[in-house]
Amino acid sequence: MNLNVKISVLFAAIAALLIALLMAISLYAFRSFSIASSSEHIRTAAEIVRVHLTESMINGVIDKRESFLKRLMEVQGLASARVVRSPAVVQQFGSGLHEESPSDEIENKVLREGKPDYEILETDSDTLIRGTIPFIATNRGSPNCLQCHEVQEGQVLGAVTMKVSIGNLKTKAMLTVGALVVAVSIFMGIGFVLIRRMVNPVSATAVDVEEAVQRALRGDFKAKVEQVTNDEIGQIATDMNRLLSFLDEGLTRIGANVARLTSRTPTADENQLTATIDMVEGLTRAAHFKQAIEEDETKAEIHLRLAKALEGEFGIREYSLYEMQANKNHMTPLFVDGLPEASCRWCDPQILVRSEGCRAKRTGHVVDGVLNPGICYAFQPPEEAPNRKHICLPIIQSGAVGNVLQMVVPAEEETRLQELLPYVSVYLREAAPVLETKKLMETLRESALRDPMTGLNNRRFLEEYVDTLVANVQRRQSQVGIMMLDLDFFKMVNDTYGHDAGDAVIKALAKVLRQAVRASDMVIRYGGEEFLIVLLDATPEQADTIAEKIRSTVEALDIQAGTTVLRKTISIGVSDFPSDSDTFWQAVKFADVALYQAKETGRNKVVRFDPAMWQDKSY
């Protein structure tokens, strides 16, 4: 029900109520007035009858009373009049005329109680008021009742019953009430017309505002409210139009800017407000994501957070996150369907060893297998997951592809994936520079912990790793073999053949050492021509065997230094941790003491540490 109908119904109800109240009040007032005036008329006529009867008795013409009552009937409105004698008068003067005896209980009651009685009588043709007025004996006036009647003062002598017609008054009352109702109705009609003229602009403006608001809730702010007046209602329409224009222009600018940030293309039938809110919320979540990954320590933590965002924020369950290996044509799967370091599932495994087979990595462009099915030959979903589509997004770092994110969905979720694509791209764009920074930091840290000539870890690496090493040894209750190695007479190589020859010797030795131990063991360039090897989970016998193998290999090694072929020997000192010392660095010192012993006793030999060596003050 709109405003016009509500006001019309309300006004009609108020008008009907007012007219009904007016009619009720008017009819009640006229009725009360008619009864009061008729009752007064009856009392006046009764007093006239009493006075006439008193004078008639004194003058001796009481027998003419009947003709008097007939003449009294000629008074307008008086329908009947009769006199009734009380028992006291009957006892003194007899019963009188036949009409003068009480005819009903009302007359008997008035004669007994001496109080007047009035009632309304409705007939087929008229409305009457009947009044029965008692005559009370009194000695006031001259003549008076007690001059003829032998009764006490205040005693009832009789009563007069009269009927007065109020039909004429009733007719006049109805006509008057009718005239009032017509006048009020005309006034109400004029008022209704005036109010409708005042309300129509309000109603029309309200309807326009409601439609504009409904369209705004659907994202359409181009509605206009018609200005029909120049008062406050017209001002509301003007202000509403200004507000809609402001919102439309502002949301258009915001939506366009946010769409550029997300690379999202708006659709013609979308809710502009909802779409803008979704885009802003997406950018807000992306900003929080970036803040979180900036505070992460390693690339692995960022990769994990990105995987959680794909699953938690976007509801993507089937995906692969790859990382390119530096200076290699390899790809490593970091997460596959939420599992870390899982095997390649959605692509040809050949891309792991030949990354150029990955179209996203090779081109650095988005590979949309939803819009272009079959665009990438490397996409090979397993038989248990048929009817899948994919989109691969490269993550550019330092101008090259550093990671590739592959999102896989069933055919029925293609539309949802296309809708999510701009927001996922924002996450990747935010993650790219942070991943690049972490990669550079790891490269710098790696270079600080690695000897650039040999590629071996340096002493600083050992210093950072030693706490972890000791903790692992203690937890596993294992042994570590420690070898300190030093080339014999290395300074003569530099002095005789130059530093290039010395570098060639160092590199050749480093290669021999890496090949002689396991991948889990550590080979460290401790300084100059001195090397340190840490053998994990190695018994003393195993450590001695490996040391002797290294010594003999070096002794038989031909080293090409320019046009010269060199041969060198090496001295090795061996100790065990924690057998020789429960302190790692002390065990390293013991290996160095054994190395010194090897040098002192002829070089080109392996010497195991003995506690007696430590007792020698020369060390």
XYZ file of N, CA and C in Angstrom, residues 231-468:
714
model
N 9.600 23.369 -2.840
C 9.722 23.444 -1.382
C 10.732 22.401 -0.895
N 10.565 21.984 0.377
C 11.504 21.030 0.948
C 11.498 19.700 0.198
N 10.327 19.290 -0.313
C 10.245 18.036 -1.067
C 11.066 18.153 -2.349
N 10.957 19.279 -3.017
C 11.765 19.494 -4.211
C 13.253 19.513 -3.893
N 13.599 20.086 -2.737
C 15.005 20.109 -2.339
C 15.527 18.695 -2.073
N 14.650 17.853 -1.479
C 15.032 16.458 -1.261
C 15.327 15.778 -2.593
N 14.470 16.003 -3.592
C 14.691 15.412 -4.912
C 16.019 15.891 -5.506
N 16.282 17.196 -5.380
C 17.538 17.744 -5.913
C 18.742 17.141 -5.215
N 18.698 17.088 -3.885
C 19.822 16.530 -3.126
C 20.008 15.042 -3.410
N 18.882 14.337 -3.590
C 18.977 12.911 -3.899
C 19.661 12.694 -5.251
N 19.313 13.520 -6.231
C 19.944 13.410 -7.551
C 21.442 13.721 -7.462
N 21.792 14.739 -6.666
C 23.210 15.065 -6.493
C 23.953 13.911 -5.828
N 23.313 13.298 -4.812
C 23.945 12.181 -4.123
C 24.149 11.001 -5.068
N 23.134 10.680 -5.869
C 23.244 9.564 -6.805
C 24.342 9.826 -7.831
N 24.391 11.051 -8.330
C 25.432 11.391 -9.311
C 26.821 11.278 -8.685
N 26.937 11.757 -7.439
C 28.222 11.684 -6.744
C 28.647 10.232 -6.528
N 27.700 9.390 -6.076
C 28.022 7.984 -5.854
C 28.368 7.286 -7.167
N 27.602 7.601 -8.217
C 27.860 6.960 -9.510
C 29.251 7.324 -10.023
N 29.568 8.614 -9.957
C 30.869 9.059 -10.441
C 31.993 8.498 -9.570
N 31.791 8.555 -8.241
C 32.839 8.067 -7.339
C 33.072 6.575 -7.474
N 31.979 5.787 -7.508
C 32.137 4.345 -7.629
C 32.705 3.959 -8.982
N 32.345 4.722 -10.008
C 32.911 4.439 -11.335
C 34.423 4.632 -11.314
N 34.877 5.740 -10.711
C 36.318 5.985 -10.628
C 37.005 4.926 -9.771
N 36.401 4.650 -8.589
C 37.007 3.651 -7.701
C 37.047 2.298 -8.388
N 35.907 1.902 -9.005
C 35.852 0.612 -9.678
C 36.862 0.518 -10.800
N 37.012 1.608 -11.575
C 37.974 1.590 -12.682
C 39.406 1.461 -12.158
N 39.720 2.221 -11.102
C 41.079 2.147 -10.541
C 41.364 0.769 -9.944
N 40.370 0.237 -9.201
C 40.568 -1.076 -8.592
C 40.649 -2.147 -9.673
N 39.824 -1.991 -10.729
C 39.866 -2.957 -11.829
C 41.237 -2.950 -12.507
N 41.829 -1.768 -12.617
C 43.175 -1.711 -13.190
C 44.188 -2.403 -12.281
N 43.999 -2.241 -10.966
C 44.929 -2.881 -10.042
C 44.804 -4.405 -10.087
N 43.579 -4.876 -10.292
C 43.356 -6.329 -10.299
C 43.340 -6.912 -11.697
N 43.446 -6.029 -12.722
C 43.370 -6.481 -14.125
C 42.048 -7.206 -14.379
N 41.012 -6.732 -13.722
C 39.694 -7.362 -13.834
C 38.838 -6.574 -14.803
N 38.122 -7.268 -15.677
C 37.247 -6.618 -16.648
C 35.813 -6.661 -16.137
N 35.188 -5.493 -15.857
C 33.806 -5.498 -15.360
C 32.851 -6.016 -16.426
N 31.766 -6.656 -15.973
C 30.721 -7.121 -16.876
C 29.578 -6.115 -16.884
N 28.776 -6.162 -17.945
C 27.729 -5.146 -18.115
C 26.614 -5.276 -17.093
N 26.297 -6.494 -16.659
C 25.145 -6.702 -15.789
C 25.520 -6.887 -14.323
N 26.761 -6.618 -13.944
C 27.157 -6.834 -12.563
C 26.723 -5.669 -11.669
N 26.596 -5.960 -10.403
C 26.282 -4.944 -9.404
C 27.554 -4.147 -9.127
N 27.549 -2.890 -9.558
C 28.764 -2.080 -9.458
C 29.224 -1.938 -8.017
N 28.268 -1.730 -7.103
C 28.629 -1.543 -5.699
C 29.217 -2.832 -5.121
N 28.539 -3.967 -5.357
C 29.035 -5.240 -4.834
C 30.388 -5.591 -5.433
N 30.513 -5.370 -6.751
C 31.782 -5.687 -7.409
C 32.917 -4.837 -6.847
N 32.638 -3.541 -6.619
C 33.670 -2.655 -6.064
C 34.050 -3.084 -4.652
N 33.039 -3.429 -3.846
C 33.310 -3.893 -2.478
C 34.162 -5.154 -2.515
N 33.793 -6.101 -3.401
C 34.563 -7.345 -3.499
C 36.009 -7.058 -3.908
N 36.183 -6.144 -4.882
C 37.545 -5.845 -5.334
C 38.360 -5.173 -4.231
N 37.731 -4.234 -3.512
C 38.450 -3.549 -2.424
C 38.805 -4.539 -1.318
N 37.845 -5.419 -0.984
C 38.148 -6.429 0.035
C 39.273 -7.355 -0.426
N 39.266 -7.710 -1.726
C 40.337 -8.544 -2.257
C 41.682 -7.859 -2.156
N 41.719 -6.553 -2.490
C 42.974 -5.809 -2.385
C 43.417 -5.679 -0.928
N 42.438 -5.525 -0.035
C 42.778 -5.431 1.392
C 43.406 -6.731 1.884
N 42.783 -7.866 1.495
C 43.360 -9.156 1.891
C 44.745 -9.342 1.275
N 44.903 -8.889 0.021
C 46.211 -8.998 -0.627
C 47.255 -8.148 0.097
N 46.841 -6.953 0.564
C 47.766 -6.098 1.313
C 48.183 -6.764 2.622
N 47.210 -7.388 3.307
C 47.543 -8.110 4.542
C 48.473 -9.287 4.238
N 48.196 -9.947 3.109
C 49.057 -11.061 2.702
C 50.484 -10.574 2.463
N 50.613 -9.442 1.773
C 51.949 -8.914 1.505
C 52.652 -8.528 2.802
N 51.907 -7.913 3.711
C 52.520 -7.541 4.995
C 53.015 -8.778 5.739
N 52.225 -9.860 5.651
C 52.619 -11.093 6.343
C 53.867 -11.703 5.718
N 53.918 -11.777 4.373
C 55.067 -12.442 3.745
C 56.329 -11.595 3.840
N 56.155 -10.269 3.960
C 57.344 -9.424 4.130
C 58.041 -9.702 5.452
N 57.263 -10.194 6.416
C 57.841 -10.493 7.727
C 58.280 -11.945 7.849
N 58.019 -12.754 6.789
C 58.495 -14.132 6.803
C 60.013 -14.156 6.595
N 60.632 -15.236 7.058
C 62.092 -15.296 7.037
C 62.629 -15.871 5.746
N 61.956 -16.884 5.203
C 62.505 -17.585 4.048
C 61.481 -17.682 2.930
N 61.964 -18.070 1.745
C 61.060 -18.305 0.622
C 60.095 -19.439 0.935
N 60.551 -20.438 1.640
C 59.695 -21.581 1.965
C 58.468 -21.144 2.751
N 58.651 -20.206 3.680
C 57.519 -19.714 4.458
C 56.537 -18.954 3.564
N 57.069 -18.208 2.604
C 56.191 -17.476 1.676
C 55.432 -18.455 0.790
N 56.106 -19.464 0.291
C 55.436 -20.475 -0.531
C 54.324 -21.157 0.252
N 54.584 -21.483 1.510
C 53.575 -22.126 2.353
C 52.376 -21.199 2.562
N 52.642 -19.921 2.821
C 51.553 -18.970 3.042
C 50.714 -18.794 1.764
N 51.398 -18.807 0.608
C 50.677 -18.697 -0.659
C 49.793 -19.918 -0.884
N 50.306 -21.102 -0.554
C 49.508 -22.323 -0.691
C 48.278 -22.277 0.216
N 48.458 -21.802 1.452
C 47.319 -21.693 2.372
C 46.300 -20.671 1.871
N 46.770 -19.586 1.269
C 45.854 -18.587 0.725
C 45.040 -19.167 -0.432
N 45.674 -19.958 -1.287
C 44.953 -20.580 -2.401
C 43.833 -21.474 -1.890
N 44.114 -22.217 -0.831
C 43.111 -23.133 -0.303
C 42.085 -22.412 0.578
N 42.561 -21.534 1.468
C 41.648 -20.883 2.413
C 40.875 -19.725 1.822
N 41.571 -18.814 1.124
C 40.919 -17.622 0.595
C 40.106 -17.916 -0.664
N 40.653 -18.766 -1.536
C 40.040 -18.961 -2.850
C 39.406 -20.330 -3.030
N 39.596 -21.239 -2.087
C 38.958 -22.548 -2.186
C 39.482 -23.396 -3.327
N 40.741 -23.217 -3.708
C 41.347 -24.001 -4.789
C 42.052 -25.206 -4.166
N 41.609 -26.393 -4.514
C 42.156 -27.613 -3.915
C 43.145 -28.338 -4.834
N 43.013 -28.153 -6.136
C 43.895 -28.822 -7.088
C 44.797 -27.780 -7.748
N 46.077 -27.833 -7.434
C 47.000 -26.836 -7.957
C 48.430 -27.358 -7.811
N 49.338 -26.720 -8.518
C 50.766 -27.022 -8.403
C 51.530 -25.707 -8.343
N 52.482 -25.634 -7.429
C 53.351 -24.471 -7.315
C 54.783 -24.938 -7.566
N 55.389 -24.415 -8.652
C 56.736 -24.814 -9.044
C 57.718 -23.678 -8.775
N 59.006 -24.064 -8.605
C 60.088 -23.097 -8.471
C 61.176 -23.445 -9.488
N 61.677 -22.403 -10.168
C 62.764 -22.603 -11.121
C 64.096 -22.710 -10.364
N 64.935 -23.627 -10.777
C 66.246 -23.784 -10.156
C 67.251 -22.852 -10.834
N 68.003 -22.112 -10.031
C 68.947 -21.133 -10.566
C 70.029 -21.822 -11.391
N 70.310 -21.224 -12.548
C 71.371 -21.695 -13.442
C 71.141 -23.128 -13.922
N 69.885 -23.590 -13.811
C 69.564 -24.929 -14.280
C 68.254 -24.869 -15.056
N 68.070 -25.822 -15.947
C 66.835 -25.904 -16.706
C 65.868 -26.859 -16.017
N 65.779 -26.704 -14.685
C 64.955 -27.612 -13.886
C 63.828 -26.836 -13.192
N 62.746 -27.573 -12.910
C 61.645 -27.045 -12.097
C 61.444 -27.994 -10.920
N 61.149 -27.430 -9.758
C 60.907 -28.241 -8.564
C 59.483 -28.006 -8.077
N 58.655 -29.045 -7.919
C 57.307 -28.847 -7.364
C 57.386 -28.591 -5.859
N 56.929 -27.435 -5.440
C 56.936 -27.091 -4.013
C 55.685 -27.619 -3.315
N 54.508 -27.399 -3.958
C 53.244 -27.901 -3.430
C 52.433 -28.460 -4.590
N 51.844 -29.619 -4.363
C 50.931 -30.206 -5.347
C 49.670 -30.628 -4.602
N 48.571 -29.969 -4.909
C 47.283 -30.246 -4.250
C 47.404 -30.148 -2.737
N 48.178 -29.160 -2.279
C 48.325 -28.908 -0.854
C 49.412 -29.705 -0.176
N 50.006 -30.665 -0.867
C 51.055 -31.494 -0.263
C 52.418 -30.915 -0.617
N 53.272 -30.689 0.379
C 54.602 -30.130 0.086
C 55.519 -31.167 -0.546
N 56.318 -30.714 -1.517
C 57.337 -31.531 -2.161
C 56.764 -32.831 -2.725
N 55.523 -32.766 -3.221
C 54.918 -33.939 -3.844
C 55.417 -34.063 -5.280
N 55.134 -35.203 -5.882
C 55.566 -35.418 -7.264
C 54.630 -34.702 -8.231
N 55.112 -34.479 -9.425
C 54.332 -33.799 -10.454
C 53.096 -34.640 -10.783
N 51.899 -34.012 -10.758
C 50.666 -34.765 -10.989
C 49.926 -34.328 -12.244
N 49.864 -33.016 -12.479
C 49.007 -32.498 -13.538
C 49.751 -32.246 -14.851
N 51.064 -32.404 -14.858
C 51.837 -32.111 -16.068
C 52.767 -33.273 -16.398
N 53.289 -33.218 -17.579
C 54.305 -34.176 -18.006
C 55.534 -34.006 -17.112
N 55.995 -35.063 -16.426
C 57.143 -34.932 -15.517
C 58.411 -34.433 -16.210
N 58.450 -34.471 -17.551
C 59.639 -34.015 -18.258
C 59.936 -32.538 -17.994
N 58.904 -31.755 -17.629
C 59.145 -30.321 -17.380
C 60.035 -30.116 -16.166
N 60.131 -31.115 -15.296
C 60.953 -30.962 -14.096
C 62.434 -30.938 -14.447
N 62.823 -31.648 -15.510
C 64.226 -31.674 -15.920
C 64.473 -30.829 -17.162
N 63.396 -30.429 -17.828
C 63.521 -29.524 -18.981
C 62.393 -28.501 -18.883
N 62.667 -27.433 -18.118
C 61.617 -26.459 -17.795
C 61.082 -25.728 -19.018
N 61.822 -25.737 -20.134
C 61.318 -25.078 -21.332
C 60.055 -25.747 -21.852
N 59.791 -26.977 -21.411
C 58.558 -27.642 -21.804
C 57.337 -27.021 -21.178
N 57.531 -26.219 -20.110
C 56.412 -25.502 -19.462
C 56.166 -24.213 -20.232
N 54.982 -24.080 -20.799
C 54.674 -22.917 -21.634
C 54.723 -21.624 -20.829
N 54.239 -21.650 -19.605
C 54.236 -20.446 -18.776
C 55.661 -20.013 -18.460
N 56.539 -20.985 -18.176
C 57.918 -20.648 -17.873
C 58.627 -20.135 -19.128
N 58.342 -20.778 -20.267
C 59.040 -20.411 -21.497
C 58.644 -19.034 -22.002
N 57.340 -18.690 -21.918
C 56.845 -17.427 -22.481
C 56.766 -16.311 -21.461
N 56.613 -16.664 -20.174
C 56.405 -15.633 -19.157
C 55.017 -15.030 -19.212
N 54.076 -15.687 -19.912
C 52.705 -15.201 -20.054
C 51.729 -16.167 -19.381
N 50.540 -15.650 -19.098
C 49.481 -16.495 -18.535
C 49.058 -17.519 -19.586
N 48.934 -18.756 -19.157
C 48.471 -19.827 -20.044
C 47.073 -20.221 -19.591
N 46.059 -19.800 -20.358
C 44.659 -20.009 -19.980
C 44.109 -21.218 -20.725
N 44.113 -22.353 -20.050
C 43.565 -23.567 -20.636
C 42.064 -23.653 -20.529
N 41.425 -22.665 -19.874
C 39.963 -22.617 -19.816
C 39.419 -22.014 -21.095
N 39.963 -20.860 -21.484
C 39.521 -20.223 -22.725
C 40.117 -20.896 -23.950
N 41.312 -21.493 -23.787
C 41.993 -22.127 -24.918
C 42.387 -23.548 -24.539
N 41.440 -24.472 -24.545
C 41.767 -25.860 -24.169
C 42.852 -26.436 -25.081
N 43.755 -27.182 -24.480
C 44.815 -27.818 -25.234
C 45.948 -26.905 -25.633
N 45.990 -25.686 -25.076
C 47.039 -24.745 -25.471
C 48.418 -25.212 -25.018
N 48.475 -25.935 -23.904
C 49.779 -26.398 -23.391
C 49.823 -27.920 -23.474
N 50.791 -28.455 -24.246
C 50.915 -29.898 -24.414
C 51.424 -30.579 -23.144
N 52.057 -29.808 -22.263
C 52.606 -30.414 -21.043
C 51.517 -30.722 -20.030
N 50.324 -30.132 -20.183
C 49.232 -30.390 -19.232
C 48.645 -31.768 -19.520
N 48.857 -32.693 -18.592
C 48.405 -34.071 -18.763
C 47.793 -34.563 -17.451
N 46.506 -34.292 -17.211
C 45.870 -34.731 -15.961
C 45.805 -36.249 -15.892
N 45.844 -36.808 -14.697
C 45.806 -38.273 -14.553
C 44.441 -38.833 -14.929
N 44.391 -40.137 -15.139
C 43.138 -40.777 -15.552
C 42.063 -40.684 -14.481
N 42.465 -40.679 -13.204
C 41.457 -40.622 -12.143
C 40.851 -39.235 -11.983
N 41.360 -38.230 -12.693
C 40.829 -36.860 -12.611
C 40.629 -36.309 -14.022
N 39.686 -36.865 -14.784
C 39.478 -36.388 -16.154
C 38.678 -35.088 -16.172
N 38.478 -34.555 -17.364
C 37.632 -33.372 -17.565
C 38.101 -32.204 -16.714
N 39.401 -31.941 -16.728
C 39.957 -30.841 -15.956
C 40.455 -29.746 -16.907
N 40.350 -28.494 -16.435
C 40.907 -27.338 -17.146
C 41.940 -26.667 -16.230
N 42.831 -25.910 -16.817
C 43.902 -25.323 -16.007
C 44.192 -23.896 -16.465
N 44.759 -23.143 -15.536
C 45.319 -21.822 -15.822
C 46.668 -21.752 -15.117
N 47.721 -21.406 -15.867
C 49.066 -21.309 -15.294
C 49.501 -19.851 -15.274
N 49.967 -19.403 -14.107
C 50.389 -18.015 -13.919
C 51.870 -17.978 -13.591
N 52.689 -17.302 -14.388
C 54.113 -17.168 -14.058
C 54.319 -16.064 -13.019
N 55.269 -16.254 -12.138
C 55.654 -15.238 -11.153
C 57.022 -14.719 -11.575
N 57.050 -13.474 -12.036
C 58.264 -12.899 -12.601
C 59.144 -12.338 -11.486
N 60.410 -12.733 -11.519
C 61.393 -12.247 -10.553
C 62.672 -11.894 -11.310
N 63.097 -10.636 -11.152
C 64.317 -10.150 -11.824
C 64.237 -10.343 -13.333
N 63.068 -10.120 -13.891
C 62.899 -10.207 -15.329
C 62.765 -11.603 -15.866
N 62.771 -12.605 -15.011
C 62.635 -13.994 -15.459
C 61.579 -14.684 -14.603
N 61.122 -15.843 -15.085
C 60.111 -16.596 -14.347
C 60.790 -17.309 -13.182
N 60.356 -16.966 -11.979
C 60.925 -17.595 -10.791
C 60.064 -18.724 -10.266
N 58.731 -18.573 -10.421
C 57.789 -19.604 -9.988
C 56.666 -19.693 -11.013
N 55.979 -20.806 -11.013
C 54.783 -20.990 -11.837
C 53.695 -21.580 -10.947
N 52.517 -20.938 -10.963
C 51.363 -21.453 -10.237
C 50.379 -22.020 -11.255
N 50.036 -23.274 -11.077
C 49.065 -23.934 -11.950
C 47.813 -24.250 -11.135
N 46.662 -23.709 -11.566
C 45.383 -23.961 -10.903
C 44.547 -24.865 -11.800
N 44.000 -25.927 -11.216
C 43.252 -26.936 -11.966
C 41.848 -27.041 -11.380
N 40.826 -27.065 -12.257
C 39.442 -27.164 -11.800
C 38.662 -28.076 -12.740
N 37.592 -28.697 -12.232
C 36.683 -29.423 -13.129
C 35.979 -28.438 -14.066
N 35.374 -28.982 -15.117
C 34.739 -28.127 -16.123
C 33.635 -27.273 -15.522
N 32.916 -27.797 -14.511
C 31.795 -27.038 -13.944
C 32.250 -25.839 -13.106
N 33.544 -25.759 -12.781
C 34.043 -24.636 -11.980
C 34.880 -23.660 -12.805
N 34.776 -23.753 -14.136
C 35.564 -22.870 -14.995
C 35.229 -21.402 -14.743
N 33.917 -21.099 -14.640
C 33.495 -19.700 -14.450
C 34.032 -19.144 -13.144
N 33.950 -19.943 -12.077
C 34.453 -19.469 -10.773
C 35.949 -19.194 -10.836
N 36.697 -20.061 -11.530
C 38.135 -19.849 -11.631
C 38.446 -18.567 -12.399
N 37.680 -18.295 -13.467
C 37.885 -17.058 -14.221
C 37.604 -15.838 -13.360
N 36.594 -15.939 -12.480
C 36.278 -14.823 -11.579
C 37.369 -14.630 -10.530
N 37.986 -15.723 -10.100
C 39.033 -15.629 -9.072
C 40.371 -15.184 -9.639
N 40.558 -15.367 -10.949
C 41.859 -15.139 -11.563
C 42.440 -13.751 -11.269
N 41.663 -12.632 -11.384
C 42.252 -11.319 -11.093
C 42.767 -11.200 -9.668
N 42.030 -11.789 -8.718
C 42.436 -11.663 -7.317
C 43.664 -12.524 -7.015
N 43.713 -13.725 -7.602
C 44.905 -14.558 -7.429
C 46.116 -13.856 -8.038
N 45.901 -13.201 -9.183
C 47.010 -12.488 -9.834
C 47.551 -11.378 -8.942
N 46.659 -10.715 -8.193
C 47.109 -9.674 -7.259
C 48.009 -10.287 -6.187
N 47.608 -11.439 -5.644
C 48.436 -12.106 -4.636
C 49.820 -12.438 -5.200
N 49.833 -12.958 -6.416
C 51.119 -13.319 -7.016
C 51.955 -12.077 -7.295
N 51.294 -11.001 -7.743
C 52.023 -9.761 -8.007
C 52.622 -9.202 -6.724
N 51.894 -9.324 -5.620
C 52.423 -8.853 -4.340
C 53.547 -9.758 -3.843
N 53.433 -11.062 -4.157
C 54.444 -12.001 -3.655
C 55.731 -11.927 -4.456
N 55.648 -11.545 -5.746
C 56.822 -11.591 -6.628
C 58.012 -10.790 -6.095
N 57.838 -9.486 -5.756
C 59.016 -8.737 -5.285
C 59.547 -9.238 -3.942
N 58.634 -9.750 -3.094
C 59.085 -10.265 -1.800
C 59.893 -11.540 -2.013
N 59.403 -12.418 -2.914
C 60.165 -13.634 -3.220
C 61.522 -13.285 -3.827
N 61.524 -12.267 -4.698
C 62.784 -11.846 -5.313
C 63.759 -11.346 -4.254
N 63.235 -10.562 -3.297
C 64.097 -10.051 -2.222
C 64.658 -11.197 -1.386
N 63.765 -12.152 -1.020
C 64.232 -13.292 -0.216
C 65.263 -14.108 -0.988
N 65.051 -14.245 -2.303
C 65.992 -14.995 -3.123
C 67.358 -14.317 -3.146
N 67.348 -12.981 -3.296
C 68.609 -12.241 -3.296
C 69.303 -12.346 -1.943
N 68.499 -12.281 -0.875
C 69.079 -12.392 0.465
C 69.698 -13.773 0.666
N 69.011 -14.815 0.183
C 69.557 -16.160 0.323
C 70.822 -16.302 -0.515
N 70.814 -15.671 -1.717
C 72.009 -15.731 -2.554
C 73.188 -15.045 -1.869
N 72.902 -13.873 -1.282
C 73.957 -13.156 -0.574
C 74.450 -13.948 0.620
N 73.507 -14.534 1.324
C 73.904 -15.323 2.494
C 74.693 -16.548 2.056
N 74.259 -17.163 0.952
C 74.979 -18.333 0.447
C 76.403 -17.966 0.031
N 76.506 -16.789 -0.632
C 77.844 -16.363 -1.061
C 78.732 -16.044 0.131
N 78.128 -15.561 1.213
C 78.911 -15.260 2.407
C 79.350 -16.522 3.122
N 78.625 -17.633 2.902
C 78.940 -18.883 3.601
C 79.666 -19.879 2.704
N 80.016 -19.475 1.473
C 80.623 -20.408 0.532
C 81.887 -19.790 -0.066
N 82.899 -20.609 -0.234
C 84.151 -20.165 -0.830
C 83.957 -20.011 -2.340
N 84.174 -18.816 -2.911
C 83.879 -18.600 -4.321
C 84.775 -19.401 -5.268
N 86.000 -19.736 -4.853
C 86.921 -20.445 -5.766
C 86.540 -21.913 -5.910
N 86.289 -22.555 -4.785
C 86.060 -24.001 -4.796
C 84.584 -24.378 -4.757
N 83.725 -23.439 -4.346
C 82.316 -23.774 -4.171
C 82.030 -24.501 -2.885
N 83.060 -24.709 -2.044
C 82.869 -25.371 -0.756
C 82.374 -24.366 0.283
N 81.762 -24.897 1.323
C 81.384 -24.030 2.441
C 82.641 -23.527 3.130
N 82.504 -22.334 3.731
C 83.663 -21.769 4.416
C 83.509 -21.892 5.937
N 84.481 -21.350 6.630
C 84.506 -21.476 8.091
C 83.293 -20.799 8.734
N 82.819 -19.703 8.133
C 81.664 -18.998 8.696
C 80.416 -19.887 8.664
N 80.283 -20.673 7.593
C 79.159 -21.602 7.517
C 79.191 -22.586 8.682
N 80.382 -23.120 8.986
C 80.513 -24.066 10.083
C 80.145 -23.415 11.407
N 80.552 -22.175 11.585
C 80.245 -21.471 12.825
C 78.739 -21.297 13.007
N 77.997 -21.079 11.913
C 76.545 -20.913 12.015
C 75.840 -22.254 12.176
N 76.433 -23.300 11.610
C 75.760 -24.597 11.596
C 76.122 -25.470 12.789
N 77.167 -25.118 13.531
C 77.696 -26.018 14.540
C 76.669 -26.328 15.629
N 75.849 -25.370 16.037
C 74.863 -25.635 17.093
C 73.875 -26.702 16.641
N 73.407 -26.601 15.386
C 72.492 -27.610 14.857
C 73.174 -28.972 14.780
